[in-house]
Structure formats: structure tokens, C-alpha cells
Amino acid sequence: MEPTAVLLIDCPDRPGLVARVATLLYQRGANILHADQHQDHELGLFFMRVEWALADVGAKGSGHPAGQQSGVGDLGREQGPGATVFGSPAGRKMPGPATQSPQALHFDLAAFERDFALLAEELEMHWTLTSSARRPRVALFCSQYLHCMADLLERWHMGEFRCDIPLIVSNHRAVEKLAAFYGVALEHVPVTPATRAEAEARQLELLAAYGIDVVVLARYMQILSADFVARYPSAIINVHHSFLPAFVGARPYHAAHARGVKLIGATSHYVTEVLDDGPIIEQDVARISHRDQVEDLVARGRDLERIVLSRAVRWHLDRRILRYGNKTVVFD
Amino acid sequence: MEPTAVLLIDCPDRPGLVARVATLLYQRGANILHADQHQDHELGLFFMRVEWALADVGAKGSGHPAGQQSGVGDLGREQGPGATVFGSPAGRKMPGPATQSPQALHFDLAAFERDFALLAEELEMHWTLTSSARRPRVALFCSQYLHCMADLLERWHMGEFRCDIPLIVSNHRAVEKLAAFYGVALEHVPVTPATRAEAEARQLELLAAYGIDVVVLARYMQILSADFVARYPSAIINVHHSFLPAFVGARPYHAAHARGVKLIGATSHYVTEVLDDGPIIEQDVARISHRDQVEDLVARGRDLERIVLSRAVRWHLDRRILRYGNKTVVFD
Amino acid sequence: MEPTAVLLIDCPDRPGLVARVATLLYQRGANILHADQHQDHELGLFFMRVEWALADVGAKGSGHPAGQQSGVGDLGREQGPGATVFGSPAGRKMPGPATQSPQALHFDLAAFERDFALLAEELEMHWTLTSSARRPRVALFCSQYLHCMADLLERWHMGEFRCDIPLIVSNHRAVEKLAAFYGVALEHVPVTPATRAEAEARQLELLAAYGIDVVVLARYMQILSADFVARYPSAIINVHHSFLPAFVGARPYHAAHARGVKLIGATSHYVTEVLDDGPIIEQDVARISHRDQVEDLVARGRDLERIVLSRAVRWHLDRRILRYGNKTVVFD
Amino acid sequence: MEPTAVLLIDCPDRPGLVARVATLLYQRGANILHADQHQDHELGLFFMRVEWALADVGAKGSGHPAGQQSGVGDLGREQGPGATVFGSPAGRKMPGPATQSPQALHFDLAAFERDFALLAEELEMHWTLTSSARRPRVALFCSQYLHCMADLLERWHMGEFRCDIPLIVSNHRAVEKLAAFYGVALEHVPVTPATRAEAEARQLELLAAYGIDVVVLARYMQILSADFVARYPSAIINVHHSFLPAFVGARPYHAAHARGVKLIGATSHYVTEVLDDGPIIEQDVARISHRDQVEDLVARGRDLERIVLSRAVRWHLDRRILRYGNKTVVFD
């Protein structure tokens, strides 16, 4: 996979946005691989995702050694989050050296970034510029149910996710063998109602120590505090085992069985401070019948949970999701 | 389509139920076409549906003229509801002559019914025995949106529904041309908050006059009173344009759009006195994206509504649905 | 619905395509509503669809009367096909006056077209420019099965399709009442093996007389000759009642039943000279079981056929489909 | 999970089949948990599946120790296949002691079997009687792609499959770590065109040594000989990565991409001597678009393959599948 850059934009809609962004990329010599736009006509908002090649501009096989690209990624990884986020209240500045590293590639990402920042300011854009050469760092949280955890680790192992997974956090020890098998550090952080604050402090410490960009709650059965959530805006992904907004809260399969629904669902979403209310990323359903008891729903639901959570993680890592208000744009 | 009988049973579960029912049918010479059982182990309930041939017992092509069968159907139709419902608080007695008409067929349905009634009493069964020779009479209710109405009429015209549709009731005049095209009487009954009671009285009068067994609300936008609903227990079918229990009440597509869901749904259910809370018969969903505005959801939703409502109607007419508590068993 | 223009492009991929198209539109004052691109990296091809408003440029509610726009549409309709197709071997030139009519709108479509033609030549583009002010003219063909026909007519009546449907052609008389109900002229053209050529000549005559742009085969059971097909490239849409390429040819439901599949499907596609082999537009499936006999598959399949054919027609009319080789790009 | 017995029957259809089977079970005191029938009216065949409790007849919590049941299972496991298959050319006799072991339970399975055998002979039934106390023994075959293997092992580990998996056979070494993690013996049997016969001989030896009842081909990329297949009739389950019968043979995702389909599929089926032609057990599909390249189809397809293969394995182990001709009845 050759390195690419992804630019995500949201801003007030106005004429000429596509023209100005595309022209700047063209002038800088970008070889666009994918471009997609969306307008929310009601709210007057414009969304755009552009992905272009960082290497291989001009001639194919231009002698750019893979080792060097990977070196850039390793370097960037030490620098902290590789995404430069501007204009958003939650923006985390990319440190200086990271903007230099892409210069080793054929496309001068740093120079583009400087020019684009001016354009973005003029057009009141919120934007994120990311290089795939720097792999995001993901932490997986779980409790005692491990089907999503096992699925995510296996997909990661197979190369479905472009990320590093250096850390698993769990309030149970059930995940020990899986963590060891996939070579991921496991930090056991017990949580009780009395020790919640303390546990979260420890978790945040771990996330910082491991340089984590994204937290995935793989059936983690504890509720995160608003403070915790605010530290990782649009960067904590959860799976809820119902078709939201139906069956919010605990034991949704029991509730679905009691209501006599004919389809069950699962939902992946960004976590916000309101339980099961964050922006929905993906949903899927499966048909059930009167023959299915609660335990059948639980078993059928596991497949749905695996699917919707793994899609959300992949799309997030591929920078295909733009959050706005309580919704998401998922570019395909 | 040769005439068949359908026996629907629900009762407390106990050993030997299948054996005793099947043995009685066997002794009476029934040629069983379909049989299906279900047990709710939690509630200790047993459900059964058996369908067998009424004609053609013994030898094939036994010279039973189609005209005669149809005559029985016509006769039965004049008698009122063909279903004999016992043991249920909502039971409506089949009038005397109806039990005679199946005698014209090879299987002696009346004799079987007498014997079975004894067994049923012993085993505390709620049961319904229906002959397909008598076609149920259906009334369709609608308001200004006609996609479900047009779809139901076309399916009926094509022979998908084994019923008569002698009556359309609407509080709008938009359906006039459709009603005329399919040759169904249209009764225009305007409804205002002030005249609700009066309108319902008129509707009930019409249902009685036309000998209606089943009422289908094809996007009928008025809420029926508890009194009205109580007159047709498990015999009023509605379609709600959401994936219940999500988005109960008015404007569900707007609510779905506001919540940012990734799938929309539709639900067909029996009407109870609590709005959008009756036993669910069928549900289906369609994938949407951030590109879809409310009007796109409305358009996509029309296909879902047509599908889930038409399935509910067909299954009800084929006597494949057993209601218990606030759920349904749908035999396939 | 305010009038819009749609530009469809396919050409060899090269840097700067989006920039140059978007810049030209920006300079001309286009208010872009939707823009989508796709690149086939294997074949080195670029595809683009842009839609922009024709009225209402600059200020909202700028006093452009709806009647005038509609007048333009009526005018355009008399001129023949509104789509200007260049660069394609099947290109049909838009007659002179049609390029004038959009001048009555705020966006100067004719001027844009002149400029764009130069750009397109330089960049070796195949392109189509269409104004929604001119409604395409559609002919529906059918035989004895009318479910797709009834569905298409009802959707058209409800406003789902932006087109005129002046003509139904059938080799059976079964469709007479439907045609009359929806006010569409019916031309009965019987076809026998011996009279195929003659019948097709008559059909082509009718298509010309009615100014038809698009032919929809709504379960039309006759095979069209290569000559006929060549007259309407990428403009004849068919529905095949299987999940192509499985079960090509006659009686696909029988074949599916014999093979014991667990899902059945339907496929809409552009007709080419090879039977059931044209570019696929849409497919869908439904789950079946061992209980379903051939007649059940036929009934379940009707819903699939309606869905996939109606989607293909809507997408084609919305100019969302680009055909290349034996495939389609369907912009969403 | 308390032990149950499953009786699978197929035979010529005739009146009274349900009555006679149900009556015998009733007389023997069986507490039926599930019963399902199907008739193929075309072929005049009758199919039935009945499941009843082996313990806990009469009173609940009757003091039957779990350890004892498990001991029966262990005993049975050593005896060889627990399924008694009569009347089928592939019938494998259950050895003497196995019929004794259920006597330790409350329901006298051995006595029932003796009585039922007489009835079955009279009614020309093919039948299989299985006790869940004896867990089937499954071997998993794979090559270099391990997603199905990893999925099956994880589901087994989570308790989704009622079976033992003592053996993995592979012509690659890639599966070594997985096998070790789940504690399953791995036998590496390389296969080349020249050594096919020798390799199969070794595989059959292993299957015998491990007492294997069921072989699951989890993306095993070698074709089995007709001889091999004949040794495990209706007991070798394969997954093919297409929607059969479309895209039979090698590289189906490439073929699907070339044809431009809009849905891809996967199929699980029993292996017969004709490639990709065996009785279909389950199929599922996923929507794709013009944006998806072959590698995207491969990735999407992995989820389908996991789902359809794991369902087939579970249903087979739950004795829910009856094969007849080249089709399957899957009781739900």
C-alpha cells in the first residue's frame, strides 16, 4: 500500500469550494485517487474528502524505498497524533517535526499544508490533513464478552486495519490469552462504582503513555464519564447491541424479545456524554422469528456487533467519517 | 387452488398434544398439507397450525366440480365470518349453516369440528378452524397517501390475496379513481377531532353492512378509539413507517433523519388501544446514507411500507399468524 | 423541483480533471448541488457527475416565474432528445433551438456548453449535458405479466420518475385497462417468429413517432434483435428474474428451484445484443426456504423485479448511470 | 444444556405419518421440545425433525447429576459416531454399547429406538437418531487463508458449536499458531498434483484415527477426489466464495468484478463429486459498488464466507439439515 494523504473538510457551503481545493491540489501536483463531496442543503454545510498519492508522483516505481516510508511512519508515531486538526475546538496541533517528515516523499505535504491553511482560513473551514505513512494508535477496551475483541484482533492481524494496536484495557482478566496471542499489552484496570474516577485517571494515563489516538469499546460494559469522553472527541467508538434509538441502555436483547420485534440490530457510534446517543456510524440488522429465545438473539447479535463495529473502526482509520452535530457523513 | 382447512391452536403446553391432534386428523382421513408447531418454553405455551385438503381425499381428480366449491364459498360469504373462534374472549360464533356447507366437500369438516371441540375443551385450547372455501372480507382504510392502497389493490387483482375486498373507507377523496378502477365501493367518511365518535359509528355501521372480517389501515392517518379497536380484536392491521419501537408517533421519517440513523424501517402490526404498540407482524429495513434527505427517506420508505403491509395481509389471510400477549407467531 | 443541469463525463484519467471542470463551472457561476467522481485505476479511466442549479443563481427567490421554466420544458420536449451527447459513437446531436432555451434561465447553459466543449475535446472526454427542464420520453414494453408495468405506472403517477410516458407497446392486450387508467397510449404489436422483423420495424416507427428516448422492458417476453438494440444504445432497460449471471435465459425460477438455492434474485440491466449479458444496473435478492415451491419463488420474485427495475429507471432518468464496457457506474 | 435426542426422518409421504411418530413418542413419555415437518408435494416426500429431552422427564430437577451425563458423552465419544443411520446406503451402524448409554438417562432411548425401527421399516423411512450427549467429532481443513478457520475456532471456543474439534489438517503451515492457541492437533499434509492420492490416503487415515464424523473445508484450496467424498456422504461441508451457481470454479471474485455485479455472495454446501455443485446449505450476499476493486470484494467476501460457513456447521451439528437429491431441507 503506497502512502496517501487524506484531507477532510467541513465548512459553510459557498460556490467555488470544489474548484479552489481541486485547483490547489492540481497546482501542487497531487494525483487524486478519490474525491467525494456532500452538501447538507438544509444546514448550508459542505463536506469534502480527498485522497491522493504521496509517493509515485510523475513516474511509477520512482525508486522510493519502502523502508524510508516506514521510517517516516515510525518517526511520526513518536510525535503523537499524526492528524493535524485545525479550526475545531477539539483541535490537537501536530508538532513541528511531523510536518517535515512528508518532505521525504515526492509530494510536498508540508508545503501544501501551508498553502491550504491560508485557503482554509479564508473559507472558514474545519479541516484535518492526515498522512497514511503515520499509522494511528488504537487502544481496545473490553469486559468479559470477547467476541468483538477477538474479531478486531484477527482483522487487524490480517491487515484489514491500517493502525497499530499497542494496548488493551479491561476490567476483567478474561482477555489475557487473546492479548498474549496477538502480542498486545494488556492493562487490567478494575472498575467499581466507588473507584470509577480513579480507574479513569489510570486509563487516561495509559492512553497518554501509549500515545493512543483512538479508543474502541469492544463491548466494554462500563460507562465513561463526560470528562473522559471530552478528552477524545470523535475518537471513542462504541458498539451498542440494538438498533438505536430503539432499546437504549442495558439488556437490549431482552427488551427486543419482550417487544416481539422481527429484526434485531446493532449500532456503532461515537461516544458522547449522553449514553447511547452519539453520532451513529453504522447499523445492521438480522431477521429473527418467534422461535428465537433471548439466548438466540444474543448469539445472532454477536455477528451483527462484530460487523458494525469492525466497519466503524475501518472507516474511522481510513478517515472516511466526518462528524457534524450528532450525525456522521461516511464517504464510500 | 383447491379448498383447504386451517386449524390454529394455542394452549398450555403438555405432552401428547401433537399426537392427539394428528391422530384425530388421521382418523378422519385428513390429507395434511402443512403442519407446524411452536412452544414458548418460558411461558409454557403450545402453538400449532395444521392445514389439510378439504376436497380430493382418497383419489386425485375425484370429480369434484370447481363450481360447486365456489358455490360453497359464495354461500359461506353470505353467512358472515367463516372462522369459528372458540375459547377466546373475543370469539365470534360461526352461525349454524356455515358448519353444513363443508359437507359438500369430501372431508367432513363439521364432523371433525364436533369431535375436535371435545378434545379442545379437555386440553384447554383456544382454537380457530377456517375453511378456505369461504373468503374473508376485507375493508381498506386510507387517507391521502395512496401507495399502500394502490399496491394492495394491485396484488389483490393479481390474486396474491385470498379474500374479497368489497369496501374502501377514506377521510379523503383522493382514492376515488383507484377504487373505481378496481371496482371497490368507496365510502367517504370525513373525520375531524369534533366528529371522531360520529365518524367511527358510521365506519362500524359500514363494516357491519359489508360483512367485513378484517380491516387494513393502508396509511390511514387517523387514530382509532379503544372502543373501535375492541370490536375487531387481532383483525385490524396497520403499517407504521418506522422500525418500531423506534420513532413511535407522528413524522417518524423526520425523527429518523434528525437522529442520523443509517437504516430506516417499516412495521406492520395488529392495532391495539395503545398507539404503535400492538403485536408486530413484520418489519423490514433499507439502507440510507448522509445523502438522503427527509424526502428521500419518505420515498425509500414507501417501498418498505408496501412490502411489510402486504406480507402482513397475506399471512393474516392465510391464517399463518397466531397472536399471544403482545407478540405474534408467524408460521412459515 | 427547480431545474438543474447534469454533466456526465468519462475520459482517460489524468491530473487536474476535477480542478478544470470545477473551475469552469465556478467561473460560470454554477451553484453545484451534487458532484461525484470515480476512477477506475486498472483501466485508467475517470468518471464524473456534476449537478447544478439552472435557476436561482445569485439570490434566492429572484423572481424567476415557475411558469416560464415549465414553458421551457415544454418547448424542449418538442425539440427531441434534450441530452447532448458528444464523443460517443452513438452521439445524437441536440438540435439548435434546445441550446437556446436554457438562456431563459439564470445559468447560461448554452454558453457553458460552448466553453466546455473545448475543454472536453482537449481532455478526450465523452460527455453528456442534460437539462432537467426537458423531460425524457419513455416507452414501456410488456407482455402478459403486468406487475412491473403496474408498478412503474403507479410510481410515475406519484411523481417518482421525472419523465413523460406517452407510449406503451405490448404483444398482448392484457395491459389495455392499465394503459387507459393512466392515460397512456397503447400500441398493440403482435410478434411471432415469422413476423419478428416486421414487428420491430413497426415498433421503431412508433418510437420515432412518439419521440422516445428510453425504452423500458417491463417483463417484455420477446428478444430484441441486435439491430433494434443498436438503435438505442444504453437506452433500453430490461429486468431479468434471476441474480445474473446465474440462471440466464428462460424460466430462471424453475432453474433456481431445481438447483436448491437459498436466495433468489432479480437484475436490471441495459440490453445488449447478447441475451441477459448487458451492463448490470441493479440487483437484489430475497431469502427463500425448502418450503417455497416454484410458484412461491415467482410471487416473491415479483417484488424483487419491481424494486430493481424501478430503481434502474429512476437512476437512468436522474442521469446517475455511466456505462463503460460491460459495466455501470451508478452515482449515489 | 440438558441432553436431547433428535430424530430425522425422510420417507414417501402418506397419511398418518405425524400421528404415528408423535403417538409413539407420547407413549414413551417424550417431552417434545421442537417438531417440524415438510412435505415436497412434487416428489411425494415427507421430512420430519423431532427433538425431545432425554433427562428431566416427569419432574424438573430430578437429581440427575451433570457429571453423569457428561460421562455418558465421554463414553459415547469413544464408541465412534453416535448417530444411528438406517436405511441409507451410507448408514454407519452405531455399536452396541452406545445404545445402552442413554439408559442412564430418564428417557429410554434404546427402547424407543427398537420400537421406532419397526415403525420405520413399515413406513419405508430413512432415519437418523442422535443423542446430544455424544458430541460429534469435527476436523477442519484449510490452506493459506485463515479467516474462516480463525472464525470457526473462536465460535467453537465460545460454545457456539456442540462438537469436539480434535484435528486440523492443512497443506500449509500458516495455521500452526492458531491451532496451538486453541489446543487442536495440526497435521500438515502437503498436496501436489503428483501426490494427491497419497495425500488423501494420509488424510483418511487421520480422520479414522481421530474418529472424525464431519469434515469442514474452511477455504481448503484442494479438490477432493470422488472416492474421498464417497467416504463421508453428507458430512463434508465446504464454503465457496460466490453466489452459486454463479461463478463456479477458481477466482470467483475476479469473475464477479469482471461481470460488474452489484452484489457478491458466498455459499456453503455439502461436497459432492462434482465441483461446487453439491446441495446448498446457506447463502448470503453483500452489496458492492463500482468503487470496489477485486481486493475490496475479497475483503467484503470474507465476512460472507465466515457467516455462511459457520451457519452451515452449526445447523449440521444441531441435526437441522436433511439432504435429499441435490437439495437440503434446513429446519429452523
JSON list of N, CA and C in Angstrom, two decimals, chain B residues 222-240:
[
{"chain": "B", "resi": 222, "resn": "GLN", "atom": "N", "xyz": [-55.69, 8.52, 10.81]},
{"chain": "B", "resi": 222, "resn": "GLN", "atom": "CA", "xyz": [-56.49, 8.83, 11.98]},
{"chain": "B", "resi": 222, "resn": "GLN", "atom": "C", "xyz": [-56.29, 7.75, 13.04]},
{"chain": "B", "resi": 223, "resn": "ILE", "atom": "N", "xyz": [-56.34, 8.15, 14.30]},
{"chain": "B", "resi": 223, "resn": "ILE", "atom": "CA", "xyz": [-56.19, 7.19, 15.39]},
{"chain": "B", "resi": 223, "resn": "ILE", "atom": "C", "xyz": [-57.57, 6.62, 15.73]},
{"chain": "B", "resi": 224, "resn": "LEU", "atom": "N", "xyz": [-57.64, 5.30, 15.82]},
{"chain": "B", "resi": 224, "resn": "LEU", "atom": "CA", "xyz": [-58.91, 4.65, 16.15]},
{"chain": "B", "resi": 224, "resn": "LEU", "atom": "C", "xyz": [-59.08, 4.59, 17.66]},
{"chain": "B", "resi": 225, "resn": "SER", "atom": "N", "xyz": [-60.29, 4.73, 18.11]},
{"chain": "B", "resi": 225, "resn": "SER", "atom": "CA", "xyz": [-60.57, 4.69, 19.56]},
{"chain": "B", "resi": 225, "resn": "SER", "atom": "C", "xyz": [-60.44, 3.25, 20.08]},
{"chain": "B", "resi": 226, "resn": "ALA", "atom": "N", "xyz": [-60.25, 3.16, 21.39]},
{"chain": "B", "resi": 226, "resn": "ALA", "atom": "CA", "xyz": [-60.15, 1.84, 22.03]},
{"chain": "B", "resi": 226, "resn": "ALA", "atom": "C", "xyz": [-61.42, 1.03, 21.79]},
{"chain": "B", "resi": 227, "resn": "ASP", "atom": "N", "xyz": [-62.55, 1.70, 21.78]},
{"chain": "B", "resi": 227, "resn": "ASP", "atom": "CA", "xyz": [-63.82, 1.01, 21.54]},
{"chain": "B", "resi": 227, "resn": "ASP", "atom": "C", "xyz": [-63.85, 0.37, 20.16]},
{"chain": "B", "resi": 228, "resn": "PHE", "atom": "N", "xyz": [-63.44, 1.16, 19.17]},
{"chain": "B", "resi": 228, "resn": "PHE", "atom": "CA", "xyz": [-63.41, 0.65, 17.82]},
{"chain": "B", "resi": 228, "resn": "PHE", "atom": "C", "xyz": [-62.50, -0.58, 17.72]},
{"chain": "B", "resi": 229, "resn": "VAL", "atom": "N", "xyz": [-61.31, -0.42, 18.27]},
{"chain": "B", "resi": 229, "resn": "VAL", "atom": "CA", "xyz": [-60.32, -1.50, 18.21]},
{"chain": "B", "resi": 229, "resn": "VAL", "atom": "C", "xyz": [-60.85, -2.77, 18.88]},
{"chain": "B", "resi": 230, "resn": "ALA", "atom": "N", "xyz": [-61.55, -2.59, 19.99]},
{"chain": "B", "resi": 230, "resn": "ALA", "atom": "CA", "xyz": [-62.06, -3.75, 20.74]},
{"chain": "B", "resi": 230, "resn": "ALA", "atom": "C", "xyz": [-63.09, -4.53, 19.94]},
{"chain": "B", "resi": 231, "resn": "ARG", "atom": "N", "xyz": [-63.68, -3.89, 18.95]},
{"chain": "B", "resi": 231, "resn": "ARG", "atom": "CA", "xyz": [-64.67, -4.58, 18.13]},
{"chain": "B", "resi": 231, "resn": "ARG", "atom": "C", "xyz": [-64.03, -5.54, 17.12]},
{"chain": "B", "resi": 232, "resn": "TYR", "atom": "N", "xyz": [-62.79, -5.33, 16.79]},
{"chain": "B", "resi": 232, "resn": "TYR", "atom": "CA", "xyz": [-62.10, -6.19, 15.82]},
{"chain": "B", "resi": 232, "resn": "TYR", "atom": "C", "xyz": [-60.76, -6.66, 16.38]},
{"chain": "B", "resi": 233, "resn": "PRO", "atom": "N", "xyz": [-60.82, -7.48, 17.42]},
{"chain": "B", "resi": 233, "resn": "PRO", "atom": "CA", "xyz": [-59.57, -7.91, 18.06]},
{"chain": "B", "resi": 233, "resn": "PRO", "atom": "C", "xyz": [-58.72, -8.75, 17.10]},
{"chain": "B", "resi": 234, "resn": "SER", "atom": "N", "xyz": [-57.43, -8.40, 17.02]},
{"chain": "B", "resi": 234, "resn": "SER", "atom": "CA", "xyz": [-56.50, -9.11, 16.12]},
{"chain": "B", "resi": 234, "resn": "SER", "atom": "C", "xyz": [-57.02, -9.15, 14.69]},
{"chain": "B", "resi": 235, "resn": "ALA", "atom": "N", "xyz": [-57.76, -8.15, 14.32]},
{"chain": "B", "resi": 235, "resn": "ALA", "atom": "CA", "xyz": [-58.32, -8.12, 12.97]},
{"chain": "B", "resi": 235, "resn": "ALA", "atom": "C", "xyz": [-58.16, -6.75, 12.32]},
{"chain": "B", "resi": 236, "resn": "ILE", "atom": "N", "xyz": [-57.41, -5.86, 12.96]},
{"chain": "B", "resi": 236, "resn": "ILE", "atom": "CA", "xyz": [-57.08, -4.58, 12.34]},
{"chain": "B", "resi": 236, "resn": "ILE", "atom": "C", "xyz": [-55.57, -4.53, 12.17]},
{"chain": "B", "resi": 237, "resn": "ILE", "atom": "N", "xyz": [-55.14, -4.41, 10.93]},
{"chain": "B", "resi": 237, "resn": "ILE", "atom": "CA", "xyz": [-53.70, -4.42, 10.62]},
{"chain": "B", "resi": 237, "resn": "ILE", "atom": "C", "xyz": [-53.28, -3.03, 10.18]},
{"chain": "B", "resi": 238, "resn": "ASN", "atom": "N", "xyz": [-52.20, -2.53, 10.78]},
{"chain": "B", "resi": 238, "resn": "ASN", "atom": "CA", "xyz": [-51.71, -1.20, 10.46]},
{"chain": "B", "resi": 238, "resn": "ASN", "atom": "C", "xyz": [-50.27, -1.28, 9.97]},
{"chain": "B", "resi": 239, "resn": "VAL", "atom": "N", "xyz": [-49.83, -0.26, 9.23]},
{"chain": "B", "resi": 239, "resn": "VAL", "atom": "CA", "xyz": [-48.41, -0.14, 8.89]},
{"chain": "B", "resi": 239, "resn": "VAL", "atom": "C", "xyz": [-47.91, 1.16, 9.51]},
{"chain": "B", "resi": 240, "resn": "HIS", "atom": "N", "xyz": [-46.80, 1.06, 10.24]},
{"chain": "B", "resi": 240, "resn": "HIS", "atom": "CA", "xyz": [-46.18, 2.26, 10.79]},
{"chain": "B", "resi": 240, "resn": "HIS", "atom": "C", "xyz": [-44.85, 2.48, 10.09]}
]
